[in-house]
Amino acid sequence: MHSGFPALLRGSGAEVSSGPRCCLIGWQHPSGGLPARGGGACREGRSEVLEEPASWSQTWRAVSAGPSPVREVADFQLSVDSLLENNNDHSRPDIQIQAMRLAEKLKCDTVVSEISTGQGTVNFKINRELLTKTVLQQVIEDGSKYGLKSELFSGLPKKRIVVEFSSPNVAKKFHVGHLRSTIIGNFIANLKEALGHQVTRINYLGDWGMQFGLLGTGFQLFGYEEKLQSSPLQHLFEVYVQVNKEAADDKNVAKSAHEFFQRLELGDMQALALWQKFRDLSIDEYMRIYQRLGVHFDEYSGESFYREKSQEVLKLLDSKGLLQKTLKGTAVVDLSGNGDPSSVCTVMRSDGTSLYATRDLAAAIDRMEKYNFDKMIYVTDKGQKKHFQQVFQILQIMGYDWAERCQHVPFGVVQGMKTRRGDVTFLEDVLNEIRLRMLQNMASIKTTKELENPEETAEQVGLAALIIQDFRGFLLSDYQFSWDRVFQSRGDTGVFLQYTHARLHSLEETFGCGYLNDFNTACLQEPQSVSILQHLLRFDEVLYRSSQDLQPRHIVSYLLTLSHLAAVAHRTLHVRNSPPEVAGARLHLFRAVRSVLANGMKLLGITPLHLTSRRQLMSQQSPIDTSECFSPKGKCLNSLKLFQNILLKEN
């Protein structure tokens, strides 16, 4: 059932005074079923006031995505202007007259309590008690599926989806540049799984190529087995830096590296054994990092898996007349068809060894055979945009029509990630810095030691701060990383989201489930309650937007707004010392907020914090001082202080 505005209309609709019953603008009469979005002014006996819009998407734009900005007037607005097909000012009838005519033809009923007009709009106000009952029941009943059972997704076919993300380079410490791919890919996989798709998460490791020729040669020259076992990635990194310097000055070292990689390509057992050791040690280290991030994979693949199949791809390209040899001895595919050098993709070195593009072609073909996917999503930085365009295009001209199911999701570059020790190269340094700074902030309050696991709490809060900063803007945009913004006390941060969830969970734990058996909708008619209910109502629309463009920013913005609304309500709608009926209703409201907040956070890859220790529960028996934390309008000014207050307050 749709959890947004149309759901409230099922079984009843605003009535047209001069014609048969129909749903409100843009929705079908209940007897005919409810489409995701759309329609004209009336689906039965079309209204003569307006012609039907050209498409469902036109009606989607016509109806405000959320509550009307004019809260006193309406919950939802219909823009009449957006429904008119002809936007020529000379021939278009007066919009205000059209809005008034349309409003006159509609009658209120048990769902719609008031219909009015604005500047070119028809405004609808929903029956407040019905709004309260419908939304809260739906949130509690659907639980983690709230918003996902919406009719926006009702016709969505279940698909097999492959998401390739993270993909660090083996034998190198996890570079901070792979952080965005990891958290963005995790979000996309989470969202697709939540929508019911069969998702396969693949970590395609950079475990093949000339760098292993250098590393193999370097380890033979400068490596120590003891250091490799005690600190594998740090030692391999040091070896790699040293051998690169040597190769730049000594041609014999460069030649040895080239020969080592050739031995790998030819399957030399000794070279492969050393490579396998590097790979296994690397994956062990990566899995430890992924555990800290809360990320998992269904398959650890890599370029090495396709060293033989890439040769089959080269033979196939040659058999189709697509492979061309250059004067340098390399092999290329001309994607322009006319020799344009800017449209040439190199697929083989002069010595016959494979390249990145060749192995990606082999991997795509293998995955289609293995998973028969409906969609395959690659999550990498925007610098690889041309690479994937060429790979998809080569697959097309090879005759693989399914290449159109492949999608590259690019993202921008993060700049300025530095610790107090200087430039950050490795992700683990960033994670350690996050945990350290949070612990230092928390240590400023003497009761920090009372937390059951302060390090884990600090890390989860820090990760939320990191993810929210990353996800607030467009993924494609570069952004300047700022530690101050991550942990700032003022404004919208992941710290504030974690605080809000922890505070609301603590309310439930404090008052128990006795109040949650039933509730009186008449007890939740305050403006603060209505604002929350209106916002909860549109969660499905936010999920729908993110499912369409794979941008997490829609969900982030929604959750931050929900947290601010909850903060205002928490200050004014007290549970303690209220009559049982009122307390129970308010507890239902706060429980619904926490549930939706947790759902959204989990989709983003954030683990919501729960406060369950006895001391933490006892701390709720007296009010938390929030006087320094909110503006008069409820804007959070000091989210970190709020979080510390709830976590660390003494009895």
PDB file of N, CA and C in Angstrom, residues 456-491:
ATOM      1  N   GLU A 456      33.739   1.695  20.444  1.00  0.00           N
ATOM      2  CA  GLU A 456      32.770   1.317  19.412  1.00  0.00           C
ATOM      3  C   GLU A 456      31.765   2.437  19.178  1.00  0.00           C
ATOM      4  N   THR A 457      31.314   3.053  20.267  1.00  0.00           N
ATOM      5  CA  THR A 457      30.384   4.172  20.142  1.00  0.00           C
ATOM      6  C   THR A 457      31.021   5.309  19.363  1.00  0.00           C
ATOM      7  N   ALA A 458      32.256   5.643  19.696  1.00  0.00           N
ATOM      8  CA  ALA A 458      32.963   6.721  19.013  1.00  0.00           C
ATOM      9  C   ALA A 458      33.117   6.422  17.532  1.00  0.00           C
ATOM     10  N   GLU A 459      33.422   5.178  17.200  1.00  0.00           N
ATOM     11  CA  GLU A 459      33.617   4.823  15.795  1.00  0.00           C
ATOM     12  C   GLU A 459      32.317   4.896  15.004  1.00  0.00           C
ATOM     13  N   GLN A 460      31.212   4.413  15.590  1.00  0.00           N
ATOM     14  CA  GLN A 460      29.931   4.440  14.880  1.00  0.00           C
ATOM     15  C   GLN A 460      29.436   5.871  14.668  1.00  0.00           C
ATOM     16  N   VAL A 461      29.618   6.716  15.664  1.00  0.00           N
ATOM     17  CA  VAL A 461      29.237   8.121  15.515  1.00  0.00           C
ATOM     18  C   VAL A 461      30.121   8.794  14.465  1.00  0.00           C
ATOM     19  N   GLY A 462      31.416   8.490  14.512  1.00  0.00           N
ATOM     20  CA  GLY A 462      32.343   9.075  13.545  1.00  0.00           C
ATOM     21  C   GLY A 462      32.054   8.642  12.127  1.00  0.00           C
ATOM     22  N   LEU A 463      31.737   7.360  11.930  1.00  0.00           N
ATOM     23  CA  LEU A 463      31.406   6.863  10.592  1.00  0.00           C
ATOM     24  C   LEU A 463      30.147   7.542  10.059  1.00  0.00           C
ATOM     25  N   ALA A 464      29.164   7.721  10.928  1.00  0.00           N
ATOM     26  CA  ALA A 464      27.942   8.417  10.511  1.00  0.00           C
ATOM     27  C   ALA A 464      28.274   9.835  10.054  1.00  0.00           C
ATOM     28  N   ALA A 465      29.153  10.502  10.798  1.00  0.00           N
ATOM     29  CA  ALA A 465      29.558  11.860  10.433  1.00  0.00           C
ATOM     30  C   ALA A 465      30.248  11.873   9.077  1.00  0.00           C
ATOM     31  N   LEU A 466      31.110  10.900   8.851  1.00  0.00           N
ATOM     32  CA  LEU A 466      31.854  10.815   7.592  1.00  0.00           C
ATOM     33  C   LEU A 466      30.915  10.547   6.418  1.00  0.00           C
ATOM     34  N   ILE A 467      29.995   9.607   6.583  1.00  0.00           N
ATOM     35  CA  ILE A 467      29.082   9.228   5.501  1.00  0.00           C
ATOM     36  C   ILE A 467      28.121  10.363   5.159  1.00  0.00           C
ATOM     37  N   ILE A 468      27.583  11.017   6.174  1.00  0.00           N
ATOM     38  CA  ILE A 468      26.634  12.106   5.909  1.00  0.00           C
ATOM     39  C   ILE A 468      27.317  13.260   5.192  1.00  0.00           C
ATOM     40  N   GLN A 469      28.549  13.596   5.576  1.00  0.00           N
ATOM     41  CA  GLN A 469      29.244  14.668   4.855  1.00  0.00           C
ATOM     42  C   GLN A 469      29.427  14.295   3.394  1.00  0.00           C
ATOM     43  N   ASP A 470      29.754  13.039   3.138  1.00  0.00           N
ATOM     44  CA  ASP A 470      29.993  12.586   1.764  1.00  0.00           C
ATOM     45  C   ASP A 470      28.717  12.559   0.938  1.00  0.00           C
ATOM     46  N   PHE A 471      27.596  12.185   1.560  1.00  0.00           N
ATOM     47  CA  PHE A 471      26.358  11.937   0.821  1.00  0.00           C
ATOM     48  C   PHE A 471      25.440  13.149   0.700  1.00  0.00           C
ATOM     49  N   ARG A 472      25.807  14.268   1.269  1.00  0.00           N
ATOM     50  CA  ARG A 472      24.889  15.417   1.261  1.00  0.00           C
ATOM     51  C   ARG A 472      24.768  16.073  -0.099  1.00  0.00           C
ATOM     52  N   GLY A 473      25.800  15.957  -0.929  1.00  0.00           N
ATOM     53  CA  GLY A 473      25.765  16.598  -2.240  1.00  0.00           C
ATOM     54  C   GLY A 473      25.626  15.597  -3.367  1.00  0.00           C
ATOM     55  N   PHE A 474      25.766  16.087  -4.610  1.00  0.00           N
ATOM     56  CA  PHE A 474      25.739  15.217  -5.779  1.00  0.00           C
ATOM     57  C   PHE A 474      26.989  14.338  -5.777  1.00  0.00           C
ATOM     58  N   LEU A 475      26.822  13.075  -6.077  1.00  0.00           N
ATOM     59  CA  LEU A 475      27.962  12.156  -6.073  1.00  0.00           C
ATOM     60  C   LEU A 475      29.033  12.569  -7.079  1.00  0.00           C
ATOM     61  N   LEU A 476      28.619  13.138  -8.183  1.00  0.00           N
ATOM     62  CA  LEU A 476      29.571  13.475  -9.238  1.00  0.00           C
ATOM     63  C   LEU A 476      30.457  14.668  -8.878  1.00  0.00           C
ATOM     64  N   SER A 477      30.045  15.422  -7.889  1.00  0.00           N
ATOM     65  CA  SER A 477      30.789  16.632  -7.531  1.00  0.00           C
ATOM     66  C   SER A 477      32.032  16.302  -6.697  1.00  0.00           C
ATOM     67  N   ASP A 478      33.124  17.005  -6.981  1.00  0.00           N
ATOM     68  CA  ASP A 478      34.282  16.967  -6.092  1.00  0.00           C
ATOM     69  C   ASP A 478      33.917  17.754  -4.836  1.00  0.00           C
ATOM     70  N   TYR A 479      34.532  17.415  -3.719  1.00  0.00           N
ATOM     71  CA  TYR A 479      34.312  18.246  -2.550  1.00  0.00           C
ATOM     72  C   TYR A 479      35.549  18.263  -1.673  1.00  0.00           C
ATOM     73  N   GLN A 480      35.682  19.347  -0.939  1.00  0.00           N
ATOM     74  CA  GLN A 480      36.806  19.543  -0.044  1.00  0.00           C
ATOM     75  C   GLN A 480      36.463  18.956   1.313  1.00  0.00           C
ATOM     76  N   PHE A 481      37.211  17.948   1.714  1.00  0.00           N
ATOM     77  CA  PHE A 481      36.955  17.309   3.005  1.00  0.00           C
ATOM     78  C   PHE A 481      37.368  18.245   4.134  1.00  0.00           C
ATOM     79  N   SER A 482      36.554  18.261   5.179  1.00  0.00           N
ATOM     80  CA  SER A 482      36.859  19.112   6.329  1.00  0.00           C
ATOM     81  C   SER A 482      36.547  18.366   7.610  1.00  0.00           C
ATOM     82  N   TRP A 483      37.555  18.165   8.448  1.00  0.00           N
ATOM     83  CA  TRP A 483      37.332  17.534   9.746  1.00  0.00           C
ATOM     84  C   TRP A 483      36.406  18.393  10.593  1.00  0.00           C
ATOM     85  N   ASP A 484      36.534  19.713  10.476  1.00  0.00           N
ATOM     86  CA  ASP A 484      35.688  20.608  11.262  1.00  0.00           C
ATOM     87  C   ASP A 484      34.219  20.436  10.902  1.00  0.00           C
ATOM     88  N   ARG A 485      33.939  20.273   9.593  1.00  0.00           N
ATOM     89  CA  ARG A 485      32.547  20.084   9.180  1.00  0.00           C
ATOM     90  C   ARG A 485      32.016  18.730   9.624  1.00  0.00           C
ATOM     91  N   VAL A 486      32.863  17.712   9.603  1.00  0.00           N
ATOM     92  CA  VAL A 486      32.423  16.377  10.015  1.00  0.00           C
ATOM     93  C   VAL A 486      31.932  16.401  11.459  1.00  0.00           C
ATOM     94  N   PHE A 487      32.679  17.059  12.328  1.00  0.00           N
ATOM     95  CA  PHE A 487      32.362  17.023  13.752  1.00  0.00           C
ATOM     96  C   PHE A 487      31.808  18.340  14.280  1.00  0.00           C
ATOM     97  N   GLN A 488      31.389  19.219  13.382  1.00  0.00           N
ATOM     98  CA  GLN A 488      30.930  20.523  13.842  1.00  0.00           C
ATOM     99  C   GLN A 488      29.718  20.378  14.766  1.00  0.00           C
ATOM    100  N   SER A 489      29.671  21.237  15.758  1.00  0.00           N
ATOM    101  CA  SER A 489      28.575  21.209  16.715  1.00  0.00           C
ATOM    102  C   SER A 489      27.327  21.865  16.156  1.00  0.00           C
ATOM    103  N   ARG A 490      27.503  22.737  15.179  1.00  0.00           N
ATOM    104  CA  ARG A 490      26.372  23.486  14.640  1.00  0.00           C
ATOM    105  C   ARG A 490      26.035  22.976  13.246  1.00  0.00           C
ATOM    106  N   GLY A 491      24.769  22.642  13.039  1.00  0.00           N
ATOM    107  CA  GLY A 491      24.340  22.257  11.709  1.00  0.00           C
ATOM    108  C   GLY A 491      23.952  20.794  11.594  1.00  0.00           C
TER     109      GLY A 491
END
